[in-house]
Amino acid sequence: MALIVQRPLGTADVTPAEIHKWYTVEQVAQDTARVFGFREIRFPTFENTDLFLRSVGETTDVVQKEMYSVMAKESRFTLRPEGTAGTIRAVMQNGMLNDALPQKVFYITSCFRHEKPQAGRLREFHQFGAEMIGSASPAADAEMISMAHTLLESLGLRNIELNINSIGCPACRAEYHKALKEFFASKTSELCGTCLGRLEKNPMRILDCKSPVCSGIAKDAPVITDYLCEECSDHFAQLKELLAAMNIEYKVNPKIVRGLDYYTKTVFEFITTDIGAQGTVLAGGRYDGLVEQLGGTPTPALGFAAGLERLIMTMEKQGCDFMEQEKCDLYIVPMGAAAVKKSAEIAGLVRAEGYTAEYDLMNRSLKAQMKYANKTGAAFVLVLGDNELEAKKARLKNMESGEETEISLDDSFTENFSAIAMAAMFAAEETAGMFNL
Ligand code: ATP
Ligand code: MG
């Protein structure tokens, strides 16, 4: 086949054969959010470009290289590169900060960044994110990390290392920036062009540069934790105590600065070595300045986002369980026009009870229909021909055990089918249980 137009580089399709993996992650994410008291928020796919310039930051990779922006009439719009800016804008614009705080919201959404596509790095990817607005307490940091930890555990993931750091507040950062400028001053001939520009405006950004030369030089740079003010250093100490009390293992990693400018104080990443170089499956931190930066009264806030593609890749690699693929409960095999009508009627009744029911729409032979039912994994098959219609009963075949039961086609059909299907389900569960012993 010569497909004339292919999907854009760095995007992916999810076929029905893979969708159960996405349902698993989305379901577990929603359940985790619910038990932590977070409610879903939805916001537009594109925003005024200015929102990201003001929040994500002008010296970040995202703003400098990765945004998909368009001019439409007089306005400039950008496809969301991440979810925090849109969430906070929406929370503010809908007056939610006037309600009881903290506000706790989550989203599952697509993000767009013009990056170099590679394993774990796409141009359209998906995030589950959670944001908490209103609490300055280190207990809120611990709570968010605990929620992230619960999510990863509930997905069945193992060996994911939690790295934490504090990148301080604007007060401690002023001192730190001075130290960084001094450190990099003698190395300007080696830094990449982007980092040269960052040296003046935002030297901490250099630590997050993806160029091996820059990150090599940055290895020996001063670390932010040596420059924290008393308040930030206290906050970090309390967080560490809380995590220890919660039995959440962590490593302090002073090199973590995160790729977005709005972060203050706590930042964290959950990192796996199972999926190659792009091993950060979930990342987040505190961003106490963002609400004010967007024009609100100063309000502390924090959050995290997990990359769904990276979570699924890690689950596949680690052999984690996904929920089962949807299967057909009842496949009806009609022979002739009258049987097709009866099939539609029976399918309707069974569907009303919540079972999946299908019947032949291809005018296939009996043999071909049975083959199709087998291939698609139907649990039960009912063959309907003229004889069955006349006798008002047919044989219901359990495709797994091969067992056949005579079932009457009158009003009692659904009830009887339901009883047989339930019994088969319990039997299957018991067999599975026996194997587990
Ligand atoms: P990285 O250092 O990997 O570029 P980042 O700092 O740009 O990450 P965030 O903006 O914090 O990442 O995004 C949170 C999470 O979203 C990441 O930890 C990752 O799991 C996922 N993610 C980010 N960018 C991509 C991408 N281009 N493709 C797939 N997943 C991504
Ligand atoms: Mg990035």
Tab-separated table of C-alpha atoms and ligand atoms in Angstrom:
chain	number	residue	atom	x	y	z
A	1	MET	CA	0.000	0.000	0.000
A	2	ALA	CA	1.300	3.435	-0.833
A	3	LEU	CA	-0.299	5.756	1.694
A	4	ILE	CA	-0.283	9.205	0.169
A	5	VAL	CA	-0.114	11.216	3.394
A	6	GLN	CA	1.531	9.841	6.525
A	7	ARG	CA	1.214	10.995	10.114
A	8	PRO	CA	3.518	13.860	11.117
A	9	LEU	CA	6.931	13.022	12.550
A	10	GLY	CA	6.864	12.655	16.323
A	11	THR	CA	3.161	11.810	16.556
A	12	ALA	CA	1.652	8.395	17.227
A	13	ASP	CA	-1.575	6.516	16.612
A	14	VAL	CA	-3.135	4.310	19.258
A	15	THR	CA	-4.899	1.390	17.599
A	16	PRO	CA	-7.772	-0.560	19.229
A	17	ALA	CA	-5.273	-3.363	19.901
A	18	GLU	CA	-3.287	-1.035	22.203
A	19	ILE	CA	-6.049	1.107	23.688
A	20	HIS	CA	-6.468	-1.051	26.800
A	21	LYS	CA	-3.006	0.097	27.906
A	22	TRP	CA	-4.116	3.715	27.747
A	23	TYR	CA	-7.392	2.917	29.540
A	24	THR	CA	-5.363	1.259	32.302
A	25	VAL	CA	-3.125	4.268	32.892
A	26	GLU	CA	-5.981	6.756	32.573
A	27	GLN	CA	-8.197	4.769	34.937
A	28	VAL	CA	-5.485	4.364	37.568
A	29	ALA	CA	-4.615	8.068	37.249
A	30	GLN	CA	-8.261	9.087	37.709
A	31	ASP	CA	-8.698	6.743	40.665
A	32	THR	CA	-5.526	8.047	42.306
A	33	ALA	CA	-6.658	11.645	41.810
A	34	ARG	CA	-10.066	10.818	43.270
A	35	VAL	CA	-8.770	9.189	46.453
A	36	PHE	CA	-6.492	12.196	47.021
A	37	GLY	CA	-9.449	14.562	46.558
A	38	PHE	CA	-8.521	16.056	43.159
A	39	ARG	CA	-11.197	16.922	40.594
A	40	GLU	CA	-10.756	17.130	36.843
A	41	ILE	CA	-10.266	20.416	35.018
A	42	ARG	CA	-10.331	20.862	31.238
A	43	PHE	CA	-8.868	23.771	29.327
A	44	PRO	CA	-8.274	24.692	25.680
A	45	THR	CA	-5.761	22.958	23.430
A	46	PHE	CA	-4.379	26.359	22.470
A	47	GLU	CA	-3.868	29.516	24.492
A	48	ASN	CA	-2.632	33.014	23.847
A	49	THR	CA	1.127	32.642	23.336
A	50	ASP	CA	1.724	35.236	26.017
A	51	LEU	CA	0.496	32.797	28.687
A	52	PHE	CA	3.461	30.493	28.052
A	53	LEU	CA	5.976	33.324	27.656
A	54	ARG	CA	4.983	34.626	31.081
A	55	SER	CA	4.829	31.278	32.866
A	56	VAL	CA	7.123	28.705	31.264
A	57	GLY	CA	9.754	31.428	30.776
A	58	GLU	CA	11.528	33.081	27.874
A	59	THR	CA	14.881	31.343	28.397
A	60	THR	CA	13.505	27.787	28.505
A	61	ASP	CA	13.899	25.215	25.725
A	62	VAL	CA	10.126	25.032	25.512
A	63	VAL	CA	9.700	28.716	24.686
A	64	GLN	CA	12.918	29.175	22.723
A	65	LYS	CA	12.684	26.141	20.482
A	66	GLU	CA	9.651	23.971	20.997
A	67	MET	CA	6.396	25.910	20.772
A	68	TYR	CA	3.898	25.383	17.959
A	69	SER	CA	2.538	28.860	17.411
A	70	VAL	CA	0.287	30.396	14.775
A	71	MET	CA	-0.741	33.911	13.895
A	72	ALA	CA	-4.508	33.985	13.377
A	73	LYS	CA	-5.775	37.421	12.353
A	74	GLU	CA	-4.121	39.743	14.867
A	75	SER	CA	-3.562	37.201	17.626
A	76	ARG	CA	-0.758	34.776	18.333
A	77	PHE	CA	-1.750	31.373	19.709
A	78	THR	CA	0.300	28.382	20.887
A	79	LEU	CA	-0.627	24.707	21.227
A	80	ARG	CA	-0.154	23.889	24.914
A	81	PRO	CA	3.381	22.579	25.533
A	82	GLU	CA	2.382	21.600	29.102
A	83	GLY	CA	-0.671	21.720	31.350
A	84	THR	CA	0.222	23.877	34.354
A	85	ALA	CA	-0.056	27.286	32.677
A	86	GLY	CA	-3.495	26.532	31.202
A	87	THR	CA	-4.704	25.050	34.487
A	88	ILE	CA	-3.645	28.047	36.554
A	89	ARG	CA	-5.083	30.470	34.007
A	90	ALA	CA	-8.384	28.558	34.071
A	91	VAL	CA	-8.449	28.347	37.868
A	92	MET	CA	-7.894	32.117	38.060
A	93	GLN	CA	-10.254	33.053	35.248
A	94	ASN	CA	-13.083	31.004	36.767
A	95	GLY	CA	-12.742	32.633	40.171
A	96	MET	CA	-11.735	29.371	41.829
A	97	LEU	CA	-9.178	31.126	44.037
A	98	ASN	CA	-12.071	32.872	45.808
A	99	ASP	CA	-13.383	29.472	46.910
A	100	ALA	CA	-12.032	27.402	49.774
A	101	LEU	CA	-8.318	26.648	49.358
A	102	PRO	CA	-6.436	24.581	48.516
A	103	GLN	CA	-7.894	24.005	45.068
A	104	LYS	CA	-6.916	20.538	43.862
A	105	VAL	CA	-7.329	19.716	40.192
A	106	PHE	CA	-6.054	17.176	37.685
A	107	TYR	CA	-5.999	16.760	33.911
A	108	ILE	CA	-5.219	14.115	31.310
A	109	THR	CA	-4.300	15.894	28.138
A	110	SER	CA	-2.167	16.111	25.011
A	111	CYS	CA	0.867	18.433	24.864
A	112	PHE	CA	2.813	19.671	21.856
A	113	ARG	CA	6.510	20.450	21.632
A	114	HIS	CA	8.675	20.748	18.557
A	115	GLU	CA	11.445	18.433	19.792
A	116	LYS	CA	13.758	16.019	18.035
A	117	PRO	CA	11.669	12.826	18.002
A	118	GLN	CA	13.280	9.811	19.701
A	119	ALA	CA	12.270	7.013	22.076
A	120	GLY	CA	10.272	8.657	24.876
A	121	ARG	CA	10.308	12.058	23.180
A	122	LEU	CA	7.416	12.924	20.903
A	123	ARG	CA	6.042	16.097	19.359
A	124	GLU	CA	2.555	15.261	20.536
A	125	PHE	CA	2.563	13.447	23.868
A	126	HIS	CA	0.170	13.048	26.776
A	127	GLN	CA	0.324	14.011	30.403
A	128	PHE	CA	-1.556	13.232	33.566
A	129	GLY	CA	-1.039	16.282	35.733
A	130	ALA	CA	-2.196	17.374	39.174
A	131	GLU	CA	-2.008	20.861	40.653
A	132	MET	CA	-2.664	22.104	44.183
A	133	ILE	CA	-3.159	25.824	44.649
A	134	GLY	CA	-3.153	27.669	47.987
A	135	SER	CA	-0.854	25.817	50.386
A	136	ALA	CA	2.656	26.989	51.287
A	137	SER	CA	3.195	24.105	53.704
A	138	PRO	CA	5.873	21.451	53.106
A	139	ALA	CA	3.085	19.000	53.966
A	140	ALA	CA	1.554	19.899	50.602
A	141	ASP	CA	4.842	19.031	48.861
A	142	ALA	CA	4.893	15.702	50.675
A	143	GLU	CA	1.251	15.088	49.765
A	144	MET	CA	1.897	15.686	46.040
A	145	ILE	CA	4.949	13.430	46.078
A	146	SER	CA	2.942	10.808	47.938
A	147	MET	CA	0.199	11.016	45.305
A	148	ALA	CA	2.756	10.576	42.515
A	149	HIS	CA	4.296	7.666	44.406
A	150	THR	CA	0.852	6.047	44.869
A	151	LEU	CA	0.137	6.426	41.152
A	152	LEU	CA	3.346	4.646	40.142
A	153	GLU	CA	2.784	1.895	42.711
A	154	SER	CA	-0.828	1.373	41.631
A	155	LEU	CA	0.375	0.911	38.057
A	156	GLY	CA	2.617	-1.875	39.334
A	157	LEU	CA	5.855	-0.024	38.511
A	158	ARG	CA	9.058	-0.828	40.376
A	159	ASN	CA	12.585	0.582	40.663
A	160	ILE	CA	11.616	4.167	40.005
A	161	GLU	CA	13.956	6.468	41.852
A	162	LEU	CA	12.591	9.625	43.431
A	163	ASN	CA	15.043	12.538	43.100
A	164	ILE	CA	14.301	15.719	45.012
A	165	ASN	CA	15.928	19.126	45.168
A	166	SER	CA	15.166	22.664	46.241
A	167	ILE	CA	15.851	25.442	43.760
A	168	GLY	CA	15.029	28.143	46.300
A	169	CYS	CA	13.095	31.357	45.977
A	170	PRO	CA	14.040	34.544	44.061
A	171	ALA	CA	15.945	35.729	47.162
A	172	CYS	CA	18.333	32.742	47.343
A	173	ARG	CA	18.520	32.519	43.590
A	174	ALA	CA	20.057	36.010	43.295
A	175	GLU	CA	23.127	34.830	45.235
A	176	TYR	CA	23.239	31.558	43.358
A	177	HIS	CA	23.018	33.249	39.960
A	178	LYS	CA	26.035	35.367	40.898
A	179	ALA	CA	28.010	32.225	41.752
A	180	LEU	CA	26.947	30.533	38.515
A	181	LYS	CA	27.902	33.559	36.410
A	182	GLU	CA	31.346	33.537	37.980
A	183	PHE	CA	31.697	29.802	37.393
A	184	PHE	CA	30.673	29.929	33.728
A	185	ALA	CA	32.507	33.214	32.960
A	186	SER	CA	35.778	31.419	32.138
A	187	LYS	CA	33.989	28.829	29.992
A	188	THR	CA	32.063	31.016	27.571
A	189	SER	CA	34.015	29.791	24.557
A	190	GLU	CA	32.717	26.247	25.113
A	191	LEU	CA	29.032	26.933	25.876
A	192	CYS	CA	26.407	26.516	23.138
A	193	GLY	CA	24.839	29.650	21.664
A	194	THR	CA	21.600	29.250	23.604
A	195	CYS	CA	23.441	28.931	26.898
A	196	LEU	CA	25.582	31.996	26.155
A	197	GLY	CA	22.346	33.968	26.027
A	198	ARG	CA	21.143	32.296	29.228
A	199	LEU	CA	24.310	33.223	31.096
A	200	GLU	CA	23.129	36.816	31.450
A	201	LYS	CA	19.397	36.322	31.819
A	202	ASN	CA	19.001	33.003	33.648
A	203	PRO	CA	22.247	31.073	34.265
A	204	MET	CA	20.487	28.236	36.143
A	205	ARG	CA	18.911	27.224	32.809
A	206	ILE	CA	22.395	26.157	31.619
A	207	LEU	CA	22.218	23.265	34.095
A	208	ASP	CA	19.234	21.876	32.167
A	209	CYS	CA	20.879	22.152	28.724
A	210	LYS	CA	20.653	18.944	26.695
A	211	SER	CA	23.989	19.561	24.885
A	212	PRO	CA	26.613	17.102	26.199
A	213	VAL	CA	29.301	19.828	26.181
A	214	CYS	CA	27.229	22.212	28.335
A	215	SER	CA	26.081	19.472	30.700
A	216	GLY	CA	29.703	18.294	30.966
A	217	ILE	CA	30.854	21.747	32.039
A	218	ALA	CA	27.843	22.126	34.351
A	219	LYS	CA	28.849	18.981	36.279
A	220	ASP	CA	31.248	20.975	38.481
A	221	ALA	CA	29.038	24.046	38.821
A	222	PRO	CA	28.079	25.292	42.309
A	223	VAL	CA	24.906	23.658	43.623
A	224	ILE	CA	21.786	25.610	44.622
A	225	THR	CA	21.393	23.780	47.937
A	226	ASP	CA	24.486	25.648	49.203
A	227	TYR	CA	22.738	28.976	48.584
A	228	LEU	CA	19.287	28.430	50.099
A	229	CYS	CA	17.902	31.116	52.422
A	230	GLU	CA	16.735	30.076	55.865
A	231	GLU	CA	13.087	29.762	54.898
A	232	CYS	CA	13.787	27.630	51.798
A	233	SER	CA	16.282	25.494	53.632
A	234	ASP	CA	13.762	24.914	56.485
A	235	HIS	CA	11.054	24.050	53.989
A	236	PHE	CA	13.323	21.486	52.333
A	237	ALA	CA	14.344	19.972	55.683
A	238	GLN	CA	10.704	19.593	56.712
A	239	LEU	CA	9.826	17.952	53.407
A	240	LYS	CA	12.598	15.407	53.879
A	241	GLU	CA	11.324	14.608	57.381
A	242	LEU	CA	7.772	14.160	56.104
A	243	LEU	CA	8.888	11.852	53.291
A	244	ALA	CA	10.860	9.750	55.759
A	245	ALA	CA	7.785	9.537	58.019
A	246	MET	CA	5.752	8.393	55.008
A	247	ASN	CA	8.359	5.735	54.182
A	248	ILE	CA	8.932	7.238	50.757
A	249	GLU	CA	12.518	6.703	49.689
A	250	TYR	CA	14.257	9.610	47.957
A	251	LYS	CA	17.622	10.843	46.843
A	252	VAL	CA	18.641	14.498	47.095
A	253	ASN	CA	19.920	15.442	43.659
A	254	PRO	CA	21.144	19.062	43.523
A	255	LYS	CA	21.453	18.865	39.720
A	256	ILE	CA	17.713	18.779	39.159
A	257	VAL	CA	16.490	22.218	38.118
A	258	ARG	CA	13.546	21.288	35.807
A	259	GLY	CA	12.909	22.663	32.356
A	260	LEU	CA	10.334	25.318	33.218
A	261	ASP	CA	11.021	28.685	34.795
A	262	TYR	CA	8.076	28.896	37.150
A	263	TYR	CA	9.475	26.483	39.731
A	264	THR	CA	10.513	27.614	43.250
A	265	LYS	CA	11.691	25.617	46.275
A	266	THR	CA	10.865	21.902	45.862
A	267	VAL	CA	11.408	20.145	42.534
A	268	PHE	CA	11.290	16.397	42.000
A	269	GLU	CA	11.573	13.720	39.348
A	270	PHE	CA	10.738	10.029	39.332
A	271	ILE	CA	13.344	8.375	37.127
A	272	THR	CA	13.627	4.864	35.688
A	273	THR	CA	16.604	3.312	33.941
A	274	ASP	CA	14.349	0.839	32.100
A	275	ILE	CA	13.420	2.910	29.026
A	276	GLY	CA	16.689	4.476	27.953
A	277	ALA	CA	17.866	8.069	28.101
A	278	GLN	CA	14.430	9.686	28.546
A	279	GLY	CA	13.826	8.049	31.899
A	280	THR	CA	11.919	10.771	33.756
A	281	VAL	CA	8.407	9.358	33.919
A	282	LEU	CA	6.982	11.986	36.265
A	283	ALA	CA	8.206	15.396	37.327
A	284	GLY	CA	7.009	18.397	39.241
A	285	GLY	CA	7.539	20.923	41.944
A	286	ARG	CA	6.408	24.075	43.658
A	287	TYR	CA	5.704	27.265	41.726
A	288	ASP	CA	4.834	29.880	44.333
A	289	GLY	CA	5.287	32.834	41.993
A	290	LEU	CA	3.117	31.753	39.082
A	291	VAL	CA	-0.301	33.049	40.174
A	292	GLU	CA	1.178	36.484	40.843
A	293	GLN	CA	3.121	36.379	37.565
A	294	LEU	CA	-0.210	35.876	35.787
A	295	GLY	CA	-1.764	38.857	37.537
A	296	GLY	CA	-3.292	37.333	40.675
A	297	THR	CA	-2.641	37.949	44.351
A	298	PRO	CA	0.421	35.989	45.487
A	299	THR	CA	-0.746	32.382	46.056
A	300	PRO	CA	1.548	29.417	46.637
A	301	ALA	CA	1.015	26.383	44.432
A	302	LEU	CA	2.610	23.159	43.263
A	303	GLY	CA	2.036	20.202	40.997
A	304	PHE	CA	3.418	17.415	38.860
A	305	ALA	CA	2.924	15.847	35.458
A	306	ALA	CA	3.580	12.313	34.271
A	307	GLY	CA	4.233	11.428	30.638
A	308	LEU	CA	1.689	8.730	29.733
A	309	GLU	CA	3.794	7.334	26.863
A	310	ARG	CA	6.780	6.916	29.191
A	311	LEU	CA	4.602	5.288	31.872
A	312	ILE	CA	3.230	2.787	29.337
A	313	MET	CA	6.713	2.076	27.940
A	314	THR	CA	8.002	1.358	31.447
A	315	MET	CA	4.998	-0.838	32.271
A	316	GLU	CA	5.597	-2.847	29.079
A	317	LYS	CA	9.279	-3.174	29.878
A	318	GLN	CA	8.571	-4.303	33.452
A	319	GLY	CA	5.775	-6.673	32.419
A	320	CYS	CA	3.103	-4.858	34.454
A	321	ASP	CA	-0.548	-5.911	34.116
A	322	PHE	CA	-2.900	-3.976	31.895
A	323	MET	CA	-6.671	-4.262	32.070
A	324	GLU	CA	-8.144	-6.828	29.694
A	325	GLN	CA	-9.078	-5.964	26.159
A	326	GLU	CA	-12.824	-5.632	25.548
A	327	LYS	CA	-14.268	-8.847	24.114
A	328	CYS	CA	-17.618	-9.710	22.607
A	329	ASP	CA	-19.863	-11.540	25.102
A	330	LEU	CA	-22.356	-12.861	22.576
A	331	TYR	CA	-21.851	-13.308	18.846
A	332	ILE	CA	-25.012	-14.256	16.979
A	333	VAL	CA	-24.673	-16.192	13.744
A	334	PRO	CA	-27.819	-15.636	11.643
A	335	MET	CA	-28.581	-17.798	8.605
A	336	GLY	CA	-31.017	-15.894	6.389
A	337	ALA	CA	-32.977	-12.637	6.495
A	338	ALA	CA	-35.505	-13.649	9.157
A	339	ALA	CA	-32.668	-14.702	11.460
A	340	VAL	CA	-30.927	-11.345	10.970
A	341	LYS	CA	-34.057	-9.583	12.262
A	342	LYS	CA	-34.215	-11.901	15.257
A	343	SER	CA	-30.489	-11.350	15.870
A	344	ALA	CA	-31.004	-7.595	16.010
A	345	GLU	CA	-33.813	-8.074	18.529
A	346	ILE	CA	-31.808	-10.429	20.766
A	347	ALA	CA	-28.676	-8.272	20.532
A	348	GLY	CA	-30.728	-5.248	21.613
A	349	LEU	CA	-32.077	-7.032	24.692
A	350	VAL	CA	-28.662	-8.349	25.723
A	351	ARG	CA	-26.972	-4.968	25.181
A	352	ALA	CA	-29.574	-3.315	27.399
A	353	GLU	CA	-28.231	-5.527	30.197
A	354	GLY	CA	-24.699	-4.249	29.559
A	355	TYR	CA	-23.315	-7.192	27.582
A	356	THR	CA	-21.502	-6.757	24.291
A	357	ALA	CA	-23.529	-8.383	21.523
A	358	GLU	CA	-22.780	-8.510	17.806
A	359	TYR	CA	-24.083	-10.376	14.789
A	360	ASP	CA	-23.013	-10.918	11.202
A	361	LEU	CA	-23.318	-7.907	8.917
A	362	MET	CA	-21.317	-9.382	6.042
A	363	ASN	CA	-23.681	-12.085	4.793
A	364	ARG	CA	-21.031	-14.689	5.482
A	365	SER	CA	-21.397	-18.459	5.467
A	366	LEU	CA	-21.838	-20.337	8.744
A	367	LYS	CA	-18.227	-21.495	8.631
A	368	ALA	CA	-16.870	-17.998	7.935
A	369	GLN	CA	-18.983	-16.520	10.735
A	370	MET	CA	-17.711	-19.099	13.226
A	371	LYS	CA	-14.165	-18.329	12.145
A	372	TYR	CA	-14.777	-14.616	12.702
A	373	ALA	CA	-16.303	-15.232	16.157
A	374	ASN	CA	-13.284	-17.310	17.085
A	375	LYS	CA	-10.782	-14.800	15.806
A	376	THR	CA	-12.382	-11.882	17.641
A	377	GLY	CA	-12.516	-13.890	20.871
A	378	ALA	CA	-16.308	-13.958	21.391
A	379	ALA	CA	-17.211	-15.699	24.657
A	380	PHE	CA	-20.517	-17.199	23.455
A	381	VAL	CA	-21.941	-17.940	20.037
A	382	LEU	CA	-25.602	-18.465	19.157
A	383	VAL	CA	-26.457	-19.975	15.767
A	384	LEU	CA	-29.861	-18.890	14.432
A	385	GLY	CA	-31.358	-20.606	11.362
A	386	ASP	CA	-34.900	-21.265	10.190
A	387	ASN	CA	-35.170	-24.392	12.379
A	388	GLU	CA	-34.199	-22.474	15.509
A	389	LEU	CA	-36.628	-19.659	14.734
A	390	GLU	CA	-39.433	-22.147	14.279
A	391	ALA	CA	-38.610	-24.121	17.432
A	392	LYS	CA	-38.003	-20.828	19.311
A	393	LYS	CA	-34.822	-22.257	20.823
A	394	ALA	CA	-31.170	-22.445	19.847
A	395	ARG	CA	-27.822	-23.720	21.106
A	396	LEU	CA	-25.594	-21.318	22.986
A	397	LYS	CA	-21.960	-22.323	22.660
A	398	ASN	CA	-19.327	-21.433	25.224
A	399	MET	CA	-16.355	-20.844	22.938
A	400	GLU	CA	-13.778	-21.506	25.616
A	401	SER	CA	-15.072	-24.811	27.017
A	402	GLY	CA	-16.949	-25.897	23.902
A	403	GLU	CA	-19.975	-26.618	26.104
A	404	GLU	CA	-23.396	-26.108	24.464
A	405	THR	CA	-26.612	-25.209	26.254
A	406	GLU	CA	-30.058	-25.126	24.752
A	407	ILE	CA	-31.586	-21.722	25.320
A	408	SER	CA	-35.079	-20.576	24.543
A	409	LEU	CA	-35.517	-17.537	22.297
A	410	ASP	CA	-38.531	-16.126	24.141
A	411	ASP	CA	-38.665	-13.365	26.781
A	412	SER	CA	-36.518	-15.392	29.163
A	413	PHE	CA	-33.480	-15.245	26.822
A	414	THR	CA	-31.625	-12.372	28.476
A	415	GLU	CA	-32.101	-13.700	31.974
A	416	ASN	CA	-30.908	-17.184	30.992
A	417	PHE	CA	-27.980	-15.844	28.957
A	418	SER	CA	-26.959	-13.656	31.857
A	419	ALA	CA	-26.998	-16.601	34.287
A	420	ILE	CA	-24.906	-18.766	31.942
A	421	ALA	CA	-22.418	-15.955	31.243
A	422	MET	CA	-22.008	-15.193	34.950
A	423	ALA	CA	-21.478	-18.863	35.797
A	424	ALA	CA	-18.810	-19.115	33.095
A	425	MET	CA	-17.101	-16.005	34.422
A	426	PHE	CA	-16.967	-17.383	37.976
A	427	ALA	CA	-15.684	-20.725	36.707
A	428	ALA	CA	-12.934	-18.943	34.758
A	429	GLU	CA	-11.978	-16.913	37.833
A	430	GLU	CA	-11.779	-20.043	39.946
A	431	THR	CA	-9.570	-21.761	37.403
A	432	ALA	CA	-7.311	-18.713	37.325
A	433	GLY	CA	-7.232	-18.766	41.144
A	434	MET	CA	-6.199	-22.420	41.121
A	435	PHE	CA	-3.287	-21.658	38.835
A	436	ASN	CA	-2.194	-18.891	41.148
A	437	LEU	CA	-1.725	-21.271	44.080
B	1	ATP	P1	12.756	16.383	29.735
B	1	ATP	O1	13.874	16.751	30.621
B	1	ATP	O2	12.573	14.897	29.549
B	1	ATP	O3	12.737	17.135	28.440
B	1	ATP	P2	10.841	18.261	30.721
B	1	ATP	O4	11.535	18.965	31.797
B	1	ATP	O5	10.737	18.925	29.399
B	1	ATP	O6	11.448	16.796	30.529
B	1	ATP	P3	8.172	18.443	31.849
B	1	ATP	O7	7.851	19.620	31.048
B	1	ATP	O8	8.352	18.572	33.303
B	1	ATP	O9	9.455	17.706	31.222
B	1	ATP	O10	7.094	17.305	31.562
B	1	ATP	C1	6.710	16.331	32.512
B	1	ATP	C2	6.793	14.945	31.951
B	1	ATP	O11	6.195	14.871	30.664
B	1	ATP	C3	8.205	14.452	31.705
B	1	ATP	O12	8.756	13.949	32.874
B	1	ATP	C4	7.974	13.360	30.701
B	1	ATP	O13	7.527	12.171	31.334
B	1	ATP	C5	6.872	13.929	29.860
B	1	ATP	N1	7.413	14.563	28.641
B	1	ATP	C6	7.958	15.791	28.517
B	1	ATP	N2	8.293	16.040	27.240
B	1	ATP	C7	7.950	14.932	26.526
B	1	ATP	C8	8.030	14.564	25.138
B	1	ATP	N3	8.499	15.397	24.227
B	1	ATP	N4	7.579	13.334	24.783
B	1	ATP	C9	7.077	12.480	25.687
B	1	ATP	N5	6.967	12.772	27.000
B	1	ATP	C10	7.403	13.979	27.429
B	2	MG	MG	11.911	18.853	27.642
